[in-house]
């Protein structure tokens, strides 16, 4: 009975499970952050601060930045006026969570989708602790769900409930889907949903990463702080010791031969190139990259990011 329960927790999520992560976050915050030497999973460049929100318009004064002139009010009144801004008190935090089919896989630890959900829940609880508003963008091949940023515990619980109720968890393994629906299509909508000044955490395995995906994310970084959280299974990074391993996606079946050293090297190089591409993008566009395997402790992954990085 316990074995069945343990298996369910590795392949699915429950509301009590996600709520319990709050205590885990609180407990970890009472411990000192990891030293930089252990932050091998974090790649980071200069970060933008919180967004600025409009406060008021007043008459132009000598020394004001001409870029803040409100030309509409100036034209209407015949006198120059300046827009005043103030730092947002509550930063919008948006979690973009990948529930596409490749995320429902793992050979160790939890499904990538489960690990991603745990990460999203922890981000939600951290937003509550920081006094920020939490919103979400949950997506799969079939649909997406948008949650506008909301403050307080109600905002976090709304996120958790939407994750638990996501149709992707009940999706039949053989259910057909449109392979033409690419990741970049989803990111077009995400870019329109993300409010300027938001911290956007995109949690995914980044399958279907291509030039069009990079284009959409580049546009997103122009007005948002972007954090990519790369979820992967250890076997996607390196094949197990020599042997023959049957694999299946619930429909097709195949046999992996890890006795072929050339195949193993090519396989590992493909993963390394994928990771290097993500790292390069983040370095080029002032974004953060966190790396989290399905066998890792998700809270530890986020703590590494909070402590700083390369």
PDB file of C-alpha atoms in Angstrom:
ATOM      1  CA  UNK A   1       0.000   0.000   0.000  1.00  0.00           C
ATOM      2  CA  UNK A   2       2.828   2.377   0.951  1.00  0.00           C
ATOM      3  CA  UNK A   3       4.650   1.507  -2.269  1.00  0.00           C
ATOM      4  CA  UNK A   4       1.581   2.434  -4.347  1.00  0.00           C
ATOM      5  CA  UNK A   5       1.239   5.726  -2.463  1.00  0.00           C
ATOM      6  CA  UNK A   6       4.913   6.510  -3.039  1.00  0.00           C
ATOM      7  CA  UNK A   7       4.532   5.801  -6.749  1.00  0.00           C
ATOM      8  CA  UNK A   8       1.506   8.110  -6.971  1.00  0.00           C
ATOM      9  CA  UNK A   9       3.447  10.943  -5.350  1.00  0.00           C
ATOM     10  CA  UNK A  10       6.133  10.515  -8.001  1.00  0.00           C
ATOM     11  CA  UNK A  11       3.705  10.647 -10.924  1.00  0.00           C
ATOM     12  CA  UNK A  12       0.970  13.016  -9.697  1.00  0.00           C
ATOM     13  CA  UNK A  13       0.357  15.928  -7.343  1.00  0.00           C
ATOM     14  CA  UNK A  14      -2.160  16.661  -4.585  1.00  0.00           C
ATOM     15  CA  UNK A  15      -3.198  19.875  -2.878  1.00  0.00           C
ATOM     16  CA  UNK A  16      -2.023  18.789   0.626  1.00  0.00           C
ATOM     17  CA  UNK A  17       1.344  17.862  -0.869  1.00  0.00           C
ATOM     18  CA  UNK A  18       1.793  21.312  -2.420  1.00  0.00           C
ATOM     19  CA  UNK A  19       0.582  23.117   0.703  1.00  0.00           C
ATOM     20  CA  UNK A  20       3.092  21.170   2.825  1.00  0.00           C
ATOM     21  CA  UNK A  21       5.930  22.664   0.778  1.00  0.00           C
ATOM     22  CA  UNK A  22       5.347  25.953   2.597  1.00  0.00           C
ATOM     23  CA  UNK A  23       6.766  24.515   5.803  1.00  0.00           C
ATOM     24  CA  UNK A  24       9.727  23.119   3.875  1.00  0.00           C
ATOM     25  CA  UNK A  25      10.414  26.595   2.515  1.00  0.00           C
ATOM     26  CA  UNK A  26      10.168  28.148   5.973  1.00  0.00           C
ATOM     27  CA  UNK A  27      12.523  25.549   7.433  1.00  0.00           C
ATOM     28  CA  UNK A  28      15.125  26.079   4.717  1.00  0.00           C
ATOM     29  CA  UNK A  29      15.016  29.858   5.135  1.00  0.00           C
ATOM     30  CA  UNK A  30      16.183  29.391   8.712  1.00  0.00           C
ATOM     31  CA  UNK A  31      19.338  27.678   7.435  1.00  0.00           C
ATOM     32  CA  UNK A  32      22.271  29.611   5.890  1.00  0.00           C
ATOM     33  CA  UNK A  33      22.322  29.806   2.094  1.00  0.00           C
ATOM     34  CA  UNK A  34      24.635  27.536   0.122  1.00  0.00           C
ATOM     35  CA  UNK A  35      28.140  28.731  -0.599  1.00  0.00           C
ATOM     36  CA  UNK A  36      28.855  29.852  -4.158  1.00  0.00           C
ATOM     37  CA  UNK A  37      31.179  26.895  -4.656  1.00  0.00           C
ATOM     38  CA  UNK A  38      28.225  24.511  -4.595  1.00  0.00           C
ATOM     39  CA  UNK A  39      26.056  26.428  -7.030  1.00  0.00           C
ATOM     40  CA  UNK A  40      26.859  24.350 -10.088  1.00  0.00           C
ATOM     41  CA  UNK A  41      23.251  24.394 -11.255  1.00  0.00           C
ATOM     42  CA  UNK A  42      22.927  28.176 -11.489  1.00  0.00           C
ATOM     43  CA  UNK A  43      23.895  30.483 -14.338  1.00  0.00           C
ATOM     44  CA  UNK A  44      23.184  34.130 -13.833  1.00  0.00           C
ATOM     45  CA  UNK A  45      23.934  37.544 -15.281  1.00  0.00           C
ATOM     46  CA  UNK A  46      23.020  41.094 -14.250  1.00  0.00           C
ATOM     47  CA  UNK A  47      19.397  41.325 -13.134  1.00  0.00           C
ATOM     48  CA  UNK A  48      16.870  44.089 -13.454  1.00  0.00           C
ATOM     49  CA  UNK A  49      15.201  45.225 -10.261  1.00  0.00           C
ATOM     50  CA  UNK A  50      11.518  45.594  -9.580  1.00  0.00           C
ATOM     51  CA  UNK A  51       9.377  47.352 -12.140  1.00  0.00           C
ATOM     52  CA  UNK A  52       8.369  50.990 -11.919  1.00  0.00           C
ATOM     53  CA  UNK A  53       4.723  52.003 -11.862  1.00  0.00           C
ATOM     54  CA  UNK A  54       3.168  55.327 -12.826  1.00  0.00           C
ATOM     55  CA  UNK A  55       2.481  57.638  -9.868  1.00  0.00           C
ATOM     56  CA  UNK A  56       1.412  61.075 -11.174  1.00  0.00           C
ATOM     57  CA  UNK A  57       1.950  63.899 -13.675  1.00  0.00           C
ATOM     58  CA  UNK A  58       3.294  67.296 -12.647  1.00  0.00           C
ATOM     59  CA  UNK A  59       4.640  70.404 -14.366  1.00  0.00           C
ATOM     60  CA  UNK A  60       8.075  69.989 -15.902  1.00  0.00           C
ATOM     61  CA  UNK A  61      10.913  71.183 -13.678  1.00  0.00           C
ATOM     62  CA  UNK A  62      14.479  71.996 -14.613  1.00  0.00           C
ATOM     63  CA  UNK A  63      16.599  68.852 -14.405  1.00  0.00           C
ATOM     64  CA  UNK A  64      13.762  66.430 -15.237  1.00  0.00           C
ATOM     65  CA  UNK A  65      14.632  63.676 -17.702  1.00  0.00           C
ATOM     66  CA  UNK A  66      13.089  64.663 -21.039  1.00  0.00           C
ATOM     67  CA  UNK A  67      12.319  60.978 -21.662  1.00  0.00           C
ATOM     68  CA  UNK A  68       9.654  61.165 -18.944  1.00  0.00           C
ATOM     69  CA  UNK A  69       7.753  64.058 -20.527  1.00  0.00           C
ATOM     70  CA  UNK A  70       4.046  63.265 -20.939  1.00  0.00           C
ATOM     71  CA  UNK A  71       3.482  64.535 -24.456  1.00  0.00           C
ATOM     72  CA  UNK A  72      -0.294  64.111 -24.365  1.00  0.00           C
ATOM     73  CA  UNK A  73      -0.725  66.290 -21.283  1.00  0.00           C
ATOM     74  CA  UNK A  74       1.848  68.721 -22.659  1.00  0.00           C
ATOM     75  CA  UNK A  75      -0.099  69.072 -25.912  1.00  0.00           C
ATOM     76  CA  UNK A  76      -3.417  69.444 -24.102  1.00  0.00           C
ATOM     77  CA  UNK A  77      -2.261  72.112 -21.638  1.00  0.00           C
ATOM     78  CA  UNK A  78       0.314  73.863 -23.765  1.00  0.00           C
ATOM     79  CA  UNK A  79       2.865  73.499 -20.947  1.00  0.00           C
ATOM     80  CA  UNK A  80       5.443  70.710 -20.497  1.00  0.00           C
ATOM     81  CA  UNK A  81       4.518  68.034 -17.961  1.00  0.00           C
ATOM     82  CA  UNK A  82       6.551  65.135 -16.572  1.00  0.00           C
ATOM     83  CA  UNK A  83       5.467  61.618 -15.568  1.00  0.00           C
ATOM     84  CA  UNK A  84       6.570  60.519 -12.114  1.00  0.00           C
ATOM     85  CA  UNK A  85       7.158  56.861 -11.315  1.00  0.00           C
ATOM     86  CA  UNK A  86       7.664  54.888  -8.129  1.00  0.00           C
ATOM     87  CA  UNK A  87       9.003  51.408  -7.475  1.00  0.00           C
ATOM     88  CA  UNK A  88       6.274  48.803  -7.376  1.00  0.00           C
ATOM     89  CA  UNK A  89       5.493  47.753  -3.832  1.00  0.00           C
ATOM     90  CA  UNK A  90       4.195  44.370  -4.951  1.00  0.00           C
ATOM     91  CA  UNK A  91       6.117  42.818  -7.802  1.00  0.00           C
ATOM     92  CA  UNK A  92       4.068  40.580 -10.097  1.00  0.00           C
ATOM     93  CA  UNK A  93       5.568  37.080 -10.067  1.00  0.00           C
ATOM     94  CA  UNK A  94       4.417  34.922 -12.980  1.00  0.00           C
ATOM     95  CA  UNK A  95       5.017  31.161 -13.087  1.00  0.00           C
ATOM     96  CA  UNK A  96       4.895  29.663 -16.584  1.00  0.00           C
ATOM     97  CA  UNK A  97       4.549  25.900 -16.169  1.00  0.00           C
ATOM     98  CA  UNK A  98       5.043  23.307 -18.903  1.00  0.00           C
ATOM     99  CA  UNK A  99       2.561  20.404 -18.842  1.00  0.00           C
ATOM    100  CA  UNK A 100       3.335  19.093 -22.334  1.00  0.00           C
ATOM    101  CA  UNK A 101       3.770  15.352 -22.863  1.00  0.00           C
ATOM    102  CA  UNK A 102       7.585  15.182 -22.536  1.00  0.00           C
ATOM    103  CA  UNK A 103       7.215  16.533 -18.987  1.00  0.00           C
ATOM    104  CA  UNK A 104       5.382  13.360 -17.893  1.00  0.00           C
ATOM    105  CA  UNK A 105       8.514  11.247 -17.756  1.00  0.00           C
ATOM    106  CA  UNK A 106      11.162  10.163 -15.270  1.00  0.00           C
ATOM    107  CA  UNK A 107      13.428   7.210 -14.581  1.00  0.00           C
ATOM    108  CA  UNK A 108      14.452   8.556 -11.173  1.00  0.00           C
ATOM    109  CA  UNK A 109      12.723  10.764  -8.651  1.00  0.00           C
ATOM    110  CA  UNK A 110       9.504  12.428  -9.800  1.00  0.00           C
ATOM    111  CA  UNK A 111       7.980  13.046 -13.207  1.00  0.00           C
ATOM    112  CA  UNK A 112       9.368  16.260 -14.661  1.00  0.00           C
ATOM    113  CA  UNK A 113       5.812  17.642 -14.455  1.00  0.00           C
ATOM    114  CA  UNK A 114       5.645  16.795 -10.733  1.00  0.00           C
ATOM    115  CA  UNK A 115       9.046  18.346 -10.075  1.00  0.00           C
ATOM    116  CA  UNK A 116       8.007  21.449 -12.023  1.00  0.00           C
ATOM    117  CA  UNK A 117       4.799  21.682  -9.968  1.00  0.00           C
ATOM    118  CA  UNK A 118       6.784  21.492  -6.734  1.00  0.00           C
ATOM    119  CA  UNK A 119       9.054  24.273  -7.980  1.00  0.00           C
ATOM    120  CA  UNK A 120       6.030  26.388  -8.945  1.00  0.00           C
ATOM    121  CA  UNK A 121       4.447  25.873  -5.517  1.00  0.00           C
ATOM    122  CA  UNK A 122       7.662  26.900  -3.761  1.00  0.00           C
ATOM    123  CA  UNK A 123       7.870  30.025  -5.924  1.00  0.00           C
ATOM    124  CA  UNK A 124       4.282  30.800  -4.937  1.00  0.00           C
ATOM    125  CA  UNK A 125       4.991  30.440  -1.223  1.00  0.00           C
ATOM    126  CA  UNK A 126       8.134  32.554  -1.581  1.00  0.00           C
ATOM    127  CA  UNK A 127       6.107  35.279  -3.324  1.00  0.00           C
ATOM    128  CA  UNK A 128       3.686  35.287  -0.386  1.00  0.00           C
ATOM    129  CA  UNK A 129       6.595  35.602   2.032  1.00  0.00           C
ATOM    130  CA  UNK A 130       8.071  38.500   0.036  1.00  0.00           C
ATOM    131  CA  UNK A 131       4.743  40.317  -0.231  1.00  0.00           C
ATOM    132  CA  UNK A 132       4.575  39.854  -4.015  1.00  0.00           C
ATOM    133  CA  UNK A 133       1.612  38.945  -6.183  1.00  0.00           C
ATOM    134  CA  UNK A 134       1.600  35.495  -7.787  1.00  0.00           C
ATOM    135  CA  UNK A 135       0.124  34.642 -11.169  1.00  0.00           C
ATOM    136  CA  UNK A 136       0.459  31.692 -13.517  1.00  0.00           C
ATOM    137  CA  UNK A 137       0.486  30.541 -17.107  1.00  0.00           C
ATOM    138  CA  UNK A 138      -0.044  26.754 -17.302  1.00  0.00           C
ATOM    139  CA  UNK A 139       0.285  25.242 -20.764  1.00  0.00           C
ATOM    140  CA  UNK A 140       0.129  21.943 -22.625  1.00  0.00           C
ATOM    141  CA  UNK A 141      -0.332  20.956 -26.273  1.00  0.00           C
ATOM    142  CA  UNK A 142      -4.111  21.219 -25.935  1.00  0.00           C
ATOM    143  CA  UNK A 143      -4.688  24.388 -23.923  1.00  0.00           C
ATOM    144  CA  UNK A 144      -3.341  27.012 -21.558  1.00  0.00           C
ATOM    145  CA  UNK A 145      -4.671  28.624 -18.374  1.00  0.00           C
ATOM    146  CA  UNK A 146      -3.927  32.202 -17.345  1.00  0.00           C
ATOM    147  CA  UNK A 147      -4.098  33.429 -13.746  1.00  0.00           C
ATOM    148  CA  UNK A 148      -3.686  37.148 -13.193  1.00  0.00           C
ATOM    149  CA  UNK A 149      -1.253  38.008 -10.372  1.00  0.00           C
ATOM    150  CA  UNK A 150      -3.004  38.099  -6.996  1.00  0.00           C
ATOM    151  CA  UNK A 151      -1.596  38.906  -3.571  1.00  0.00           C
ATOM    152  CA  UNK A 152      -1.968  37.009  -0.319  1.00  0.00           C
ATOM    153  CA  UNK A 153      -2.465  33.369   0.537  1.00  0.00           C
ATOM    154  CA  UNK A 154      -5.534  33.244  -1.690  1.00  0.00           C
ATOM    155  CA  UNK A 155      -3.341  33.887  -4.727  1.00  0.00           C
ATOM    156  CA  UNK A 156      -1.030  30.983  -3.862  1.00  0.00           C
ATOM    157  CA  UNK A 157      -3.878  28.548  -3.143  1.00  0.00           C
ATOM    158  CA  UNK A 158      -5.503  29.486  -6.442  1.00  0.00           C
ATOM    159  CA  UNK A 159      -2.261  28.572  -8.229  1.00  0.00           C
ATOM    160  CA  UNK A 160      -1.964  25.245  -6.401  1.00  0.00           C
ATOM    161  CA  UNK A 161      -5.573  24.318  -7.140  1.00  0.00           C
ATOM    162  CA  UNK A 162      -5.160  25.079 -10.838  1.00  0.00           C
ATOM    163  CA  UNK A 163      -2.075  22.874 -11.006  1.00  0.00           C
ATOM    164  CA  UNK A 164      -3.842  19.963  -9.312  1.00  0.00           C
ATOM    165  CA  UNK A 165      -6.881  20.336 -11.586  1.00  0.00           C
ATOM    166  CA  UNK A 166      -4.897  20.697 -14.816  1.00  0.00           C
ATOM    167  CA  UNK A 167      -6.425  18.379 -17.470  1.00  0.00           C
ATOM    168  CA  UNK A 168      -2.951  17.141 -18.419  1.00  0.00           C
ATOM    169  CA  UNK A 169      -2.919  14.854 -15.352  1.00  0.00           C
ATOM    170  CA  UNK A 170      -5.960  12.961 -16.644  1.00  0.00           C
ATOM    171  CA  UNK A 171      -4.793  12.879 -20.257  1.00  0.00           C
ATOM    172  CA  UNK A 172      -4.847   9.363 -21.792  1.00  0.00           C
ATOM    173  CA  UNK A 173      -1.425   8.215 -22.947  1.00  0.00           C
ATOM    174  CA  UNK A 174      -2.743   7.514 -26.454  1.00  0.00           C
ATOM    175  CA  UNK A 175      -4.666  10.776 -26.854  1.00  0.00           C
ATOM    176  CA  UNK A 176      -3.693  12.367 -30.183  1.00  0.00           C
ATOM    177  CA  UNK A 177      -2.385  15.931 -30.316  1.00  0.00           C
ATOM    178  CA  UNK A 178      -1.328  18.418 -32.949  1.00  0.00           C
ATOM    179  CA  UNK A 179       2.461  18.132 -33.383  1.00  0.00           C
ATOM    180  CA  UNK A 180       2.396  21.441 -35.263  1.00  0.00           C
ATOM    181  CA  UNK A 181       1.585  23.288 -32.033  1.00  0.00           C
ATOM    182  CA  UNK A 182       5.064  24.459 -31.182  1.00  0.00           C
ATOM    183  CA  UNK A 183       6.481  25.929 -27.985  1.00  0.00           C
ATOM    184  CA  UNK A 184       6.979  29.313 -29.592  1.00  0.00           C
ATOM    185  CA  UNK A 185       3.217  29.586 -30.265  1.00  0.00           C
ATOM    186  CA  UNK A 186       2.666  29.366 -26.508  1.00  0.00           C
ATOM    187  CA  UNK A 187       5.395  31.896 -25.785  1.00  0.00           C
ATOM    188  CA  UNK A 188       3.749  34.454 -28.057  1.00  0.00           C
ATOM    189  CA  UNK A 189       0.769  34.411 -25.706  1.00  0.00           C
ATOM    190  CA  UNK A 190       2.960  34.347 -22.590  1.00  0.00           C
ATOM    191  CA  UNK A 191       4.748  37.473 -23.771  1.00  0.00           C
ATOM    192  CA  UNK A 192       1.425  39.271 -24.101  1.00  0.00           C
ATOM    193  CA  UNK A 193       0.234  38.124 -20.675  1.00  0.00           C
ATOM    194  CA  UNK A 194       3.390  39.031 -18.716  1.00  0.00           C
ATOM    195  CA  UNK A 195       3.090  42.521 -17.310  1.00  0.00           C
ATOM    196  CA  UNK A 196       6.149  44.814 -17.596  1.00  0.00           C
ATOM    197  CA  UNK A 197       8.330  44.557 -14.496  1.00  0.00           C
ATOM    198  CA  UNK A 198       7.217  40.997 -13.713  1.00  0.00           C
ATOM    199  CA  UNK A 199       9.530  38.222 -12.599  1.00  0.00           C
ATOM    200  CA  UNK A 200       8.696  35.394 -15.026  1.00  0.00           C
ATOM    201  CA  UNK A 201       9.810  31.874 -14.069  1.00  0.00           C
ATOM    202  CA  UNK A 202       9.483  29.517 -17.035  1.00  0.00           C
ATOM    203  CA  UNK A 203       9.698  25.902 -15.813  1.00  0.00           C
ATOM    204  CA  UNK A 204      10.188  23.368 -18.605  1.00  0.00           C
ATOM    205  CA  UNK A 205      12.464  20.803 -20.206  1.00  0.00           C
ATOM    206  CA  UNK A 206      12.583  23.224 -23.166  1.00  0.00           C
ATOM    207  CA  UNK A 207      11.926  20.579 -25.774  1.00  0.00           C
ATOM    208  CA  UNK A 208      11.250  22.223 -29.170  1.00  0.00           C
ATOM    209  CA  UNK A 209      13.747  24.973 -28.354  1.00  0.00           C
ATOM    210  CA  UNK A 210      14.606  26.752 -31.595  1.00  0.00           C
ATOM    211  CA  UNK A 211      15.310  30.199 -33.045  1.00  0.00           C
ATOM    212  CA  UNK A 212      11.637  31.177 -32.852  1.00  0.00           C
ATOM    213  CA  UNK A 213      11.526  30.308 -29.147  1.00  0.00           C
ATOM    214  CA  UNK A 214      14.635  32.428 -28.589  1.00  0.00           C
ATOM    215  CA  UNK A 215      13.031  35.309 -30.469  1.00  0.00           C
ATOM    216  CA  UNK A 216       9.929  35.289 -28.247  1.00  0.00           C
ATOM    217  CA  UNK A 217      11.941  34.996 -25.041  1.00  0.00           C
ATOM    218  CA  UNK A 218      14.258  37.789 -26.174  1.00  0.00           C
ATOM    219  CA  UNK A 219      11.238  40.061 -26.603  1.00  0.00           C
ATOM    220  CA  UNK A 220      10.033  39.005 -23.144  1.00  0.00           C
ATOM    221  CA  UNK A 221      13.346  39.990 -21.521  1.00  0.00           C
ATOM    222  CA  UNK A 222      12.932  43.547 -22.771  1.00  0.00           C
ATOM    223  CA  UNK A 223      10.257  44.312 -20.197  1.00  0.00           C
ATOM    224  CA  UNK A 224      10.405  41.419 -17.693  1.00  0.00           C
ATOM    225  CA  UNK A 225      12.967  39.710 -15.493  1.00  0.00           C
ATOM    226  CA  UNK A 226      13.234  36.168 -16.872  1.00  0.00           C
ATOM    227  CA  UNK A 227      14.249  33.016 -15.024  1.00  0.00           C
ATOM    228  CA  UNK A 228      14.481  29.717 -16.909  1.00  0.00           C
ATOM    229  CA  UNK A 229      14.219  26.585 -14.757  1.00  0.00           C
ATOM    230  CA  UNK A 230      15.394  23.554 -16.709  1.00  0.00           C
ATOM    231  CA  UNK A 231      13.868  20.247 -15.536  1.00  0.00           C
ATOM    232  CA  UNK A 232      15.434  17.046 -16.804  1.00  0.00           C
ATOM    233  CA  UNK A 233      15.695  13.364 -15.980  1.00  0.00           C
ATOM    234  CA  UNK A 234      19.213  12.042 -15.216  1.00  0.00           C
ATOM    235  CA  UNK A 235      18.898   9.499 -18.025  1.00  0.00           C
ATOM    236  CA  UNK A 236      18.360  12.358 -20.479  1.00  0.00           C
ATOM    237  CA  UNK A 237      21.806  13.637 -19.511  1.00  0.00           C
ATOM    238  CA  UNK A 238      23.630  10.301 -19.482  1.00  0.00           C
ATOM    239  CA  UNK A 239      22.604   6.755 -20.313  1.00  0.00           C
ATOM    240  CA  UNK A 240      22.940   4.093 -17.590  1.00  0.00           C
ATOM    241  CA  UNK A 241      25.699   1.487 -17.549  1.00  0.00           C
ATOM    242  CA  UNK A 242      26.058  -0.868 -20.493  1.00  0.00           C
ATOM    243  CA  UNK A 243      22.933  -2.870 -21.205  1.00  0.00           C
ATOM    244  CA  UNK A 244      19.668  -3.015 -23.107  1.00  0.00           C
ATOM    245  CA  UNK A 245      16.811  -0.911 -21.734  1.00  0.00           C
ATOM    246  CA  UNK A 246      13.214  -1.012 -22.973  1.00  0.00           C
ATOM    247  CA  UNK A 247      11.472   2.379 -23.089  1.00  0.00           C
ATOM    248  CA  UNK A 248       7.939   3.405 -23.987  1.00  0.00           C
ATOM    249  CA  UNK A 249       5.857   6.576 -24.228  1.00  0.00           C
ATOM    250  CA  UNK A 250       2.684   4.603 -23.565  1.00  0.00           C
ATOM    251  CA  UNK A 251       2.224   3.985 -27.257  1.00  0.00           C
ATOM    252  CA  UNK A 252       5.458   3.224 -29.111  1.00  0.00           C
ATOM    253  CA  UNK A 253       8.153   0.954 -27.685  1.00  0.00           C
ATOM    254  CA  UNK A 254      11.910   0.931 -28.277  1.00  0.00           C
ATOM    255  CA  UNK A 255      15.082  -0.666 -26.953  1.00  0.00           C
ATOM    256  CA  UNK A 256      18.067   1.488 -25.941  1.00  0.00           C
ATOM    257  CA  UNK A 257      21.465  -0.135 -26.393  1.00  0.00           C
ATOM    258  CA  UNK A 258      23.913   1.562 -24.016  1.00  0.00           C
ATOM    259  CA  UNK A 259      26.673  -0.907 -24.882  1.00  0.00           C
ATOM    260  CA  UNK A 260      27.350   1.171 -28.013  1.00  0.00           C
ATOM    261  CA  UNK A 261      29.892   3.751 -26.813  1.00  0.00           C
ATOM    262  CA  UNK A 262      29.564   5.923 -29.919  1.00  0.00           C
ATOM    263  CA  UNK A 263      25.807   6.107 -29.423  1.00  0.00           C
ATOM    264  CA  UNK A 264      26.262   6.961 -25.734  1.00  0.00           C
ATOM    265  CA  UNK A 265      28.723   9.749 -26.528  1.00  0.00           C
ATOM    266  CA  UNK A 266      26.440  11.231 -29.173  1.00  0.00           C
ATOM    267  CA  UNK A 267      23.504  10.993 -26.790  1.00  0.00           C
ATOM    268  CA  UNK A 268      25.353  12.827 -24.016  1.00  0.00           C
ATOM    269  CA  UNK A 269      26.697  15.486 -26.388  1.00  0.00           C
ATOM    270  CA  UNK A 270      23.165  16.254 -27.519  1.00  0.00           C
ATOM    271  CA  UNK A 271      22.105  16.984 -23.936  1.00  0.00           C
ATOM    272  CA  UNK A 272      25.228  19.061 -23.306  1.00  0.00           C
ATOM    273  CA  UNK A 273      24.523  21.159 -26.402  1.00  0.00           C
ATOM    274  CA  UNK A 274      20.949  21.740 -25.236  1.00  0.00           C
ATOM    275  CA  UNK A 275      22.149  22.897 -21.817  1.00  0.00           C
ATOM    276  CA  UNK A 276      24.877  25.063 -23.358  1.00  0.00           C
ATOM    277  CA  UNK A 277      22.279  26.728 -25.592  1.00  0.00           C
ATOM    278  CA  UNK A 278      20.120  27.608 -22.586  1.00  0.00           C
ATOM    279  CA  UNK A 279      23.138  28.923 -20.690  1.00  0.00           C
ATOM    280  CA  UNK A 280      24.288  31.041 -23.645  1.00  0.00           C
ATOM    281  CA  UNK A 281      20.822  32.534 -24.116  1.00  0.00           C
ATOM    282  CA  UNK A 282      20.619  33.554 -20.460  1.00  0.00           C
ATOM    283  CA  UNK A 283      24.069  35.110 -20.517  1.00  0.00           C
ATOM    284  CA  UNK A 284      23.188  37.074 -23.646  1.00  0.00           C
ATOM    285  CA  UNK A 285      19.826  38.344 -22.390  1.00  0.00           C
ATOM    286  CA  UNK A 286      20.324  39.069 -18.680  1.00  0.00           C
ATOM    287  CA  UNK A 287      18.272  36.062 -17.599  1.00  0.00           C
ATOM    288  CA  UNK A 288      18.847  33.427 -14.914  1.00  0.00           C
ATOM    289  CA  UNK A 289      19.136  29.689 -15.537  1.00  0.00           C
ATOM    290  CA  UNK A 290      18.454  27.133 -12.810  1.00  0.00           C
ATOM    291  CA  UNK A 291      18.982  23.431 -13.465  1.00  0.00           C
ATOM    292  CA  UNK A 292      16.916  20.851 -11.584  1.00  0.00           C
ATOM    293  CA  UNK A 293      16.996  17.083 -12.158  1.00  0.00           C
ATOM    294  CA  UNK A 294      13.969  14.934 -11.327  1.00  0.00           C
ATOM    295  CA  UNK A 295      16.003  13.372  -8.510  1.00  0.00           C
ATOM    296  CA  UNK A 296      17.003  16.734  -6.991  1.00  0.00           C
ATOM    297  CA  UNK A 297      15.433  18.473  -4.019  1.00  0.00           C
ATOM    298  CA  UNK A 298      13.443  21.318  -5.671  1.00  0.00           C
ATOM    299  CA  UNK A 299      13.809  23.701  -2.755  1.00  0.00           C
ATOM    300  CA  UNK A 300      17.567  23.249  -2.924  1.00  0.00           C
ATOM    301  CA  UNK A 301      17.541  24.203  -6.614  1.00  0.00           C
ATOM    302  CA  UNK A 302      15.705  27.441  -5.853  1.00  0.00           C
ATOM    303  CA  UNK A 303      17.953  28.237  -2.894  1.00  0.00           C
ATOM    304  CA  UNK A 304      20.977  27.961  -5.163  1.00  0.00           C
ATOM    305  CA  UNK A 305      19.418  30.542  -7.447  1.00  0.00           C
ATOM    306  CA  UNK A 306      18.621  32.879  -4.550  1.00  0.00           C
ATOM    307  CA  UNK A 307      22.201  32.690  -3.299  1.00  0.00           C
ATOM    308  CA  UNK A 308      23.663  33.944  -6.575  1.00  0.00           C
ATOM    309  CA  UNK A 309      25.495  32.247  -9.394  1.00  0.00           C
ATOM    310  CA  UNK A 310      28.044  32.359 -12.154  1.00  0.00           C
TER     311      UNK A 310
END
